[in-house]
Amino acid sequence: MTDILRPVLEFSVIIPGILLAYLPVKSYLRQTPLKLTAWLFPLLLGICIFGGVVCCTFHFPTRWILFPLLPVIMLIYHKTLKISVWKSVSIFLAVFAVFACVNSLSRTVNALITANLHITENELWFRIGAGIFYNVICLLFVLAAWYPARHCVQTMIADENFAQTWYVFWILPVIFIGVNLFMIPKYRSTLYTGRVL
């Protein structure tokens, strides 16, 4: 059971991520927040559980399912909003970039948790403690960003003079995502070499 829980915890950050993405665009929803939550939350929860079961069954790393899944979730996100593609993609990628940084922090916590276990090869998923840490930090970030997302970012979305910025804004989150993916060590032992960790 704990083996299934580990990838499910990694997938479950999708839920606070989508919540954070919807905060600045609440006034642009095509449905009421209640109707949107009624079908989107069970869908995302099902995706998290199903993805975790698939990863556990076939011993896949979560990124093998998560990366093909994210464009689908981004499409759902865009289709539920009355804003341009550039704005919705930029917001979605910005949240993804923040959570990629938190993933790197969680990877560090996971390495600290497993330091004395003498594991010889890379594990596919975070330990339960690191997975819980990942989710808690993501939820705390949503709470910390609640006010700025509902006010400052919402103002930027409404400002049509700011429109051309959205055409290039997506580049910054993509760079952050790329750097965080590049930083993942190929071999577990690298983390414990010198001061890398």
XYZ file of N, CA and C in Angstrom:
591
model
N 0.817 -1.205 0.000
C 0.000 0.000 0.000
C 0.863 1.273 0.000
N 1.946 1.255 0.785
C 2.796 2.447 0.835
C 3.487 2.683 -0.505
N 3.745 1.610 -1.264
C 4.355 1.791 -2.584
C 3.421 2.532 -3.534
N 2.125 2.296 -3.436
C 1.161 3.018 -4.274
C 1.026 4.462 -3.793
N 1.073 4.666 -2.477
C 0.914 6.001 -1.908
C 2.038 6.948 -2.329
N 3.243 6.425 -2.504
C 4.377 7.286 -2.856
C 4.171 8.008 -4.197
N 3.852 7.315 -5.301
C 3.610 8.066 -6.544
C 2.319 8.889 -6.503
N 1.305 8.409 -5.763
C 0.063 9.180 -5.644
C 0.356 10.533 -4.993
N 1.205 10.539 -3.973
C 1.578 11.803 -3.329
C 2.299 12.737 -4.293
N 3.116 12.187 -5.169
C 3.794 13.034 -6.156
C 2.804 13.629 -7.160
N 1.816 12.847 -7.553
C 0.808 13.349 -8.491
C -0.146 14.343 -7.830
N -0.393 14.191 -6.540
C -1.439 14.980 -5.886
C -1.128 16.470 -5.802
N 0.101 16.879 -6.102
C 0.388 18.325 -6.128
C -0.292 19.008 -7.317
N -0.851 18.219 -8.212
C -1.631 18.783 -9.319
C -2.813 19.585 -8.763
N -3.405 19.099 -7.684
C -4.618 19.727 -7.140
C -4.329 21.128 -6.588
N -3.338 21.309 -5.683
C -3.062 22.694 -5.279
C -2.521 23.541 -6.431
N -1.854 22.905 -7.387
C -1.345 23.643 -8.537
C -2.470 24.232 -9.376
N -3.496 23.446 -9.631
C -4.611 23.952 -10.444
C -5.405 24.992 -9.660
N -5.488 24.808 -8.336
C -6.147 25.809 -7.496
C -5.417 27.145 -7.599
N -4.105 27.100 -7.500
C -3.302 28.318 -7.617
C -3.462 28.961 -8.997
N -3.551 28.143 -10.026
C -3.718 28.674 -11.386
C -5.074 29.361 -11.569
N -6.096 28.878 -10.861
C -7.424 29.472 -10.996
C -7.615 30.735 -10.159
N -6.791 30.943 -9.147
C -6.986 32.103 -8.267
C -7.034 33.444 -9.008
N -6.083 33.746 -9.879
C -6.136 35.072 -10.519
C -7.178 35.207 -11.628
N -7.783 34.095 -12.040
C -8.721 34.149 -13.169
C -10.150 33.799 -12.755
N -10.446 33.930 -11.484
C -11.770 33.546 -10.980
C -12.896 34.284 -11.704
N -12.675 35.539 -12.042
C -13.728 36.317 -12.712
C -13.854 35.977 -14.204
N -12.983 35.112 -14.717
C -13.026 34.727 -16.136
C -13.506 33.290 -16.327
N -14.061 32.681 -15.303
C -14.532 31.295 -15.397
C -15.762 31.198 -16.294
N -15.843 30.115 -17.054
C -17.015 29.861 -17.899
C -18.146 29.235 -17.085
N -17.820 28.707 -15.899
C -18.805 28.092 -15.011
C -18.658 28.724 -13.635
N -19.613 28.450 -12.766
C -19.466 28.917 -11.399
C -18.355 28.105 -10.737
N -17.668 28.674 -9.747
C -16.614 27.916 -9.060
C -17.118 26.593 -8.475
N -18.353 26.571 -8.011
C -18.916 25.350 -7.426
C -19.089 24.262 -8.484
N -19.642 24.618 -9.642
C -19.811 23.631 -10.721
C -18.462 23.130 -11.229
N -17.510 24.049 -11.365
C -16.177 23.674 -11.826
C -15.518 22.702 -10.846
N -15.602 23.010 -9.567
C -15.020 22.153 -8.534
C -15.704 20.786 -8.505
N -17.023 20.779 -8.731
C -17.790 19.530 -8.654
C -17.310 18.476 -9.642
N -16.840 18.877 -10.817
C -16.365 17.863 -11.769
C -14.843 17.818 -11.869
N -14.167 18.958 -11.631
C -12.721 18.993 -11.819
C -11.973 18.321 -10.665
N -12.418 18.540 -9.427
C -11.726 17.937 -8.294
C -11.768 16.401 -8.357
N -12.936 15.767 -8.579
C -12.931 14.297 -8.703
C -12.086 13.802 -9.879
N -12.105 14.558 -10.981
C -11.293 14.176 -12.138
C -9.807 14.183 -11.785
N -9.343 15.259 -11.150
C -7.928 15.365 -10.783
C -7.547 14.336 -9.731
N -8.427 14.110 -8.771
C -8.165 13.094 -7.753
C -8.066 11.712 -8.392
N -8.957 11.423 -9.320
C -8.901 10.150 -10.047
C -7.618 10.009 -10.856
N -7.187 11.100 -11.486
C -5.932 11.088 -12.251
C -4.759 10.788 -11.332
N -4.754 11.414 -10.152
C -3.657 11.199 -9.189
C -3.602 9.742 -8.742
N -4.747 9.188 -8.414
C -4.797 7.799 -7.934
C -4.462 6.837 -9.077
N -5.084 7.046 -10.240
C -4.820 6.182 -11.384
C -3.352 6.251 -11.806
N -2.806 7.465 -11.865
C -1.393 7.630 -12.225
C -0.480 6.940 -11.240
N -0.805 7.040 -9.942
C -0.005 6.371 -8.918
C -0.046 4.863 -9.053
N -1.225 4.328 -9.332
C -1.374 2.872 -9.496
C -0.604 2.396 -10.723
N -0.700 3.135 -11.828
C 0.019 2.759 -13.051
C 1.525 2.793 -12.799
N 2.008 3.868 -12.152
C 3.441 3.986 -11.869
C 3.922 2.854 -10.973
N 3.117 2.533 -9.968
C 3.507 1.467 -9.045
C 3.483 0.101 -9.735
N 2.475 -0.131 -10.542
C 2.332 -1.420 -11.217
C 3.458 -1.675 -12.212
N 3.777 -0.668 -13.013
C 4.771 -0.844 -14.071
C 6.145 -0.293 -13.719
N 6.303 0.194 -12.486
C 7.575 0.755 -12.001
C 8.080 1.875 -12.905
N 7.173 2.820 -13.184
C 7.510 4.014 -13.961
C 7.814 5.157 -13.013
N 8.721 6.036 -13.373
C 8.808 7.293 -12.626
C 7.578 8.149 -12.948
N 7.152 8.968 -12.025
C 5.921 9.753 -12.219
C 6.019 10.708 -13.399
N 7.209 11.178 -13.715
C 7.338 12.145 -14.812
C 6.947 11.536 -16.162
N 7.038 10.198 -16.309
C 6.655 9.565 -17.566
C 5.166 9.735 -17.844
N 4.380 9.827 -16.801
C 2.935 10.022 -16.964
C 2.587 11.501 -16.818
N 3.283 12.180 -15.915
C 2.959 13.572 -15.617
C 3.189 14.500 -16.814
N 4.300 14.348 -17.512
C 4.587 15.262 -18.622
C 3.609 15.116 -19.787
N 3.214 13.909 -20.191
C 2.170 13.844 -21.232
C 0.802 14.309 -20.724
N 0.582 14.210 -19.415
C -0.698 14.578 -18.826
C -0.862 16.093 -18.671
N 0.220 16.804 -18.425
C 0.136 18.239 -18.177
C -0.451 19.044 -19.346
N -0.111 18.753 -20.599
C -0.777 19.494 -21.689
C -2.295 19.267 -21.713
N -2.733 18.066 -21.336
C -4.168 17.779 -21.288
C -4.823 18.619 -20.187
N -4.183 18.678 -19.019
C -4.710 19.487 -17.917
C -4.671 20.969 -18.288
N -3.620 21.385 -18.986
C -3.532 22.777 -19.432
C -4.656 23.098 -20.418
N -4.994 22.170 -21.297
C -6.092 22.368 -22.240
C -7.427 22.490 -21.496
N -7.636 21.620 -20.509
C -8.851 21.705 -19.693
C -8.909 23.059 -18.997
N -7.776 23.477 -18.444
C -7.691 24.766 -17.759
C -8.076 25.897 -18.711
N -7.507 25.899 -19.900
C -7.803 26.968 -20.862
C -9.267 26.946 -21.292
N -9.818 25.768 -21.531
C -11.201 25.661 -22.019
C -12.228 26.084 -20.963
N -11.843 26.125 -19.698
C -12.773 26.543 -18.643
C -12.703 28.045 -18.382
N -11.884 28.752 -19.170
C -11.679 30.186 -18.956
C -12.058 31.008 -20.186
N -12.351 32.280 -19.954
C -12.642 33.216 -21.036
C -11.474 34.200 -21.171
N -10.263 33.685 -21.347
C -9.090 34.523 -21.567
C -8.299 33.939 -22.733
N -7.310 34.685 -23.199
C -6.534 34.239 -24.360
C -5.657 33.032 -24.006
N -5.272 32.327 -25.029
C -4.388 31.168 -24.857
C -3.076 31.597 -24.210
N -2.543 32.747 -24.628
C -1.259 33.208 -24.101
C -1.325 33.421 -22.600
N -2.401 34.009 -22.128
C -2.538 34.258 -20.692
C -2.678 32.952 -19.920
N -3.553 32.076 -20.395
C -3.790 30.832 -19.662
C -2.543 29.941 -19.660
N -1.855 29.849 -20.786
C -0.636 29.033 -20.857
C 0.450 29.622 -19.950
N 0.593 30.940 -19.962
C 1.611 31.579 -19.124
C 1.344 31.368 -17.643
N 0.094 31.504 -17.235
C -0.258 31.288 -15.824
C -0.006 29.837 -15.445
N -0.463 28.917 -16.281
C -0.292 27.491 -16.001
C 1.190 27.134 -15.893
N 1.995 27.603 -16.829
C 3.437 27.310 -16.804
C 4.128 27.955 -15.606
N 3.667 29.140 -15.188
C 4.252 29.802 -14.019
C 4.022 28.964 -12.760
N 2.825 28.428 -12.614
C 2.538 27.561 -11.459
C 3.374 26.291 -11.546
N 3.473 25.711 -12.721
C 4.274 24.511 -12.929
C 5.734 24.781 -12.572
N 6.236 25.952 -12.931
C 7.632 26.308 -12.632
C 7.862 26.427 -11.131
N 6.924 27.053 -10.427
C 7.054 27.176 -8.967
C 7.056 25.794 -8.325
N 6.148 24.942 -8.762
C 6.070 23.613 -8.166
C 7.258 22.745 -8.572
N 7.886 23.023 -9.717
C 9.122 22.319 -10.090
C 10.250 22.686 -9.136
N 10.285 23.952 -8.710
C 11.281 24.376 -7.713
C 11.029 23.679 -6.380
N 9.768 23.578 -5.993
C 9.416 22.881 -4.749
C 9.764 21.401 -4.870
N 9.627 20.846 -6.073
C 10.009 19.452 -6.301
C 11.497 19.257 -6.033
N 12.321 20.207 -6.465
C 13.762 20.110 -6.208
C 14.056 20.177 -4.718
N 13.340 21.023 -4.006
C 13.488 21.103 -2.548
C 13.061 19.786 -1.905
N 11.984 19.210 -2.388
C 11.504 17.923 -1.864
C 12.486 16.801 -2.177
N 13.148 16.898 -3.320
C 14.178 15.914 -3.673
C 15.319 15.964 -2.653
N 15.654 17.166 -2.189
C 16.680 17.335 -1.159
C 16.227 16.708 0.155
N 14.990 16.978 0.532
C 14.438 16.386 1.763
C 14.437 14.870 1.647
N 14.072 14.352 0.483
C 14.082 12.904 0.267
C 15.492 12.336 0.424
N 16.489 13.056 -0.104
C 17.882 12.600 0.014
C 18.336 12.606 1.473
N 17.871 13.586 2.236
C 18.219 13.623 3.663
C 17.556 12.480 4.428
N 16.293 12.184 4.090
C 15.562 11.102 4.745
C 16.220 9.757 4.466
N 16.712 9.577 3.246
C 17.253 8.278 2.839
C 18.775 8.190 2.941
N 19.410 9.185 3.538
C 20.878 9.224 3.584
C 21.482 7.993 4.265
N 20.864 7.521 5.324
C 21.419 6.397 6.081
C 20.885 5.038 5.653
N 20.094 5.004 4.596
C 19.501 3.732 4.165
C 20.397 2.944 3.221
N 21.472 3.547 2.762
C 22.437 2.899 1.867
C 21.757 2.308 0.633
N 20.945 3.123 -0.006
C 20.281 2.724 -1.245
C 21.291 2.901 -2.372
N 21.471 1.870 -3.171
C 22.527 1.903 -4.190
C 22.100 2.575 -5.485
N 20.816 2.551 -5.812
C 20.377 3.144 -7.075
C 19.277 4.171 -6.829
N 18.957 4.929 -7.851
C 17.914 5.952 -7.730
C 16.563 5.289 -7.483
N 15.808 5.867 -6.556
C 14.445 5.397 -6.331
C 13.526 6.070 -7.338
N 12.431 5.410 -7.664
C 11.501 5.969 -8.637
C 10.696 7.124 -8.065
N 10.348 7.049 -6.767
C 9.462 8.051 -6.177
C 10.032 8.512 -4.847
N 9.507 9.646 -4.385
C 9.879 10.151 -3.059
C 9.416 9.183 -1.982
N 10.114 9.175 -0.871
C 9.627 8.485 0.320
C 8.355 9.196 0.784
N 7.551 8.537 1.601
C 6.276 9.116 2.036
C 6.494 10.450 2.753
N 7.513 10.522 3.610
C 7.783 11.775 4.314
C 8.093 12.916 3.365
N 8.887 12.656 2.326
C 9.220 13.690 1.341
C 8.005 14.034 0.480
N 7.165 13.036 0.184
C 5.932 13.291 -0.576
C 4.966 14.164 0.204
N 4.849 13.905 1.498
C 3.995 14.742 2.352
C 4.579 16.152 2.431
N 5.902 16.248 2.587
C 6.568 17.550 2.610
C 6.266 18.326 1.325
N 6.362 17.646 0.184
C 6.100 18.250 -1.128
C 4.687 18.840 -1.170
N 3.712 18.058 -0.738
C 2.325 18.516 -0.745
C 2.093 19.665 0.223
N 2.666 19.579 1.413
C 2.480 20.626 2.424
C 3.085 21.942 1.940
N 4.301 21.887 1.384
C 4.932 23.114 0.887
C 4.119 23.710 -0.265
N 3.599 22.869 -1.148
C 2.764 23.372 -2.254
C 1.489 24.033 -1.721
N 0.859 23.407 -0.727
C -0.342 23.996 -0.124
C -0.017 25.310 0.585
N 1.108 25.346 1.294
C 1.520 26.581 1.961
C 1.803 27.684 0.938
N 2.384 27.302 -0.196
C 2.632 28.290 -1.242
C 1.319 28.839 -1.794
N 0.322 27.978 -1.962
C -0.992 28.436 -2.430
C -1.567 29.446 -1.437
N -1.462 29.136 -0.148
C -1.971 30.058 0.873
C -1.199 31.380 0.865
N 0.124 31.293 0.717
C 0.948 32.504 0.700
C 0.677 33.358 -0.542
N 0.363 32.709 -1.656
C 0.144 33.433 -2.913
C -1.319 33.829 -3.109
N -2.195 33.442 -2.180
C -3.628 33.685 -2.341
C -3.928 35.161 -2.597
N -3.468 36.023 -1.704
C -3.775 37.453 -1.834
C -3.135 38.066 -3.088
N -1.827 37.865 -3.315
C -1.250 38.447 -4.538
C -1.903 37.921 -5.823
N -2.238 36.644 -5.835
C -2.855 36.068 -7.039
C -4.241 36.649 -7.272
N -4.993 36.872 -6.211
C -6.359 37.378 -6.334
C -6.400 38.877 -6.632
N -5.292 39.586 -6.371
C -5.327 41.036 -6.571
C -4.331 41.505 -7.629
N -3.055 41.309 -7.394
C -2.024 41.832 -8.317
C -2.066 41.140 -9.671
N -2.054 39.817 -9.675
C -2.046 39.079 -10.944
C -3.366 39.283 -11.673
N -4.447 39.340 -10.917
C -5.751 39.569 -11.534
C -5.788 40.932 -12.246
N -5.142 41.921 -11.659
C -5.055 43.239 -12.287
C -4.253 43.171 -13.579
N -3.153 42.406 -13.568
C -2.337 42.249 -14.786
C -3.129 41.560 -15.897
N -3.960 40.598 -15.536
C -4.754 39.879 -16.533
C -5.789 40.807 -17.164
N -6.385 41.662 -16.347
C -7.420 42.569 -16.840
C -6.848 43.729 -17.664
N -5.595 44.087 -17.429
C -4.979 45.232 -18.097
C -4.625 44.875 -19.545
N -5.335 45.480 -20.490
C -5.088 45.191 -21.912
C -3.798 45.833 -22.419
N -3.276 46.841 -21.729
C -1.995 47.434 -22.108
C -0.839 46.472 -21.837
N -1.101 45.492 -21.002
C -0.107 44.493 -20.608
C -0.129 43.289 -21.558
N -1.019 43.315 -22.557
C -1.300 42.139 -23.395
C -0.075 41.582 -24.115
N 0.783 42.436 -24.643
C 1.918 41.932 -25.415
C 2.937 41.212 -24.546
N 2.937 41.502 -23.262
C 3.854 40.824 -22.339
C 3.548 39.330 -22.275
N 2.272 38.968 -22.395
C 1.880 37.557 -22.295
C 2.462 36.722 -23.433
N 2.766 37.354 -24.558
C 3.328 36.622 -25.701
C 4.720 36.067 -25.408
N 5.438 36.702 -24.478
C 6.800 36.255 -24.176
C 6.984 35.781 -22.727
N 5.977 36.018 -21.873
C 6.115 35.676 -20.460
C 6.360 34.184 -20.234
N 5.778 33.338 -21.080
C 5.882 31.895 -20.915
C 7.335 31.407 -20.961
N 8.230 32.193 -21.544
C 9.636 31.792 -21.664
C 10.285 31.639 -20.290
N 9.993 32.558 -19.374
C 10.587 32.517 -18.036
C 10.216 31.238 -17.273
N 8.933 30.863 -17.185
C 8.623 29.598 -16.510
C 9.241 28.378 -17.186
N 9.297 28.395 -18.514
C 9.898 27.252 -19.223
C 11.375 27.117 -18.856
N 12.068 28.251 -18.712
C 13.479 28.211 -18.299
C 13.601 27.633 -16.889
N 12.739 28.084 -15.964
C 12.764 27.555 -14.594
C 12.493 26.049 -14.576
N 11.524 25.607 -15.347
C 11.202 24.178 -15.411
C 12.400 23.407 -15.957
N 12.985 23.910 -17.044
C 14.153 23.251 -17.649
C 15.326 23.154 -16.692
N 15.617 24.236 -15.979
C 16.734 24.226 -15.019
C 16.478 23.214 -13.909
N 15.249 23.169 -13.401
C 14.947 22.213 -12.336
C 14.997 20.776 -12.820
N 14.621 20.529 -14.050
C 14.751 19.171 -14.603
C 16.212 18.823 -14.839
N 17.003 19.798 -15.286
C 18.420 19.588 -15.535
C 19.175 19.286 -14.239
N 18.710 19.863 -13.131
C 19.396 19.701 -11.846
C 19.186 18.326 -11.209
N 18.241 17.555 -11.704
C 18.001 16.233 -11.118
C 19.221 15.369 -11.398
N 19.868 14.873 -10.343
C 21.075 14.079 -10.573
C 20.765 12.748 -11.251
N 21.644 12.364 -12.142
C 21.468 11.106 -12.858
C 21.694 9.921 -11.924
N 22.662 10.072 -11.018
C 22.973 8.999 -10.077
C 22.779 9.491 -8.651
N 22.170 8.672 -7.841
C 21.875 9.015 -6.450
C 23.132 9.396 -5.679
N 24.222 8.715 -5.939
C 25.465 8.950 -5.192
C 25.998 10.369 -5.388
N 25.607 11.037 -6.488
C 26.051 12.402 -6.756
C 25.620 13.338 -5.628
N 24.431 13.107 -5.087
C 23.920 13.974 -4.022
C 24.795 13.945 -2.767
N 25.469 12.850 -2.539
C 26.243 12.700 -1.316
C 27.734 12.942 -1.547
N 28.073 13.504 -2.705
C 29.461 13.795 -3.022
C 29.764 15.240 -2.650
N 30.767 15.459 -1.836
C 31.178 16.810 -1.444
C 30.012 17.579 -0.839
N 29.748 18.761 -1.379
C 28.677 19.628 -0.850
C 27.495 19.737 -1.798
N 27.320 18.781 -2.680
C 26.258 18.832 -3.684
C 24.890 18.930 -3.003
N 24.653 18.088 -1.992
C 23.351 18.105 -1.332
C 23.085 19.436 -0.673
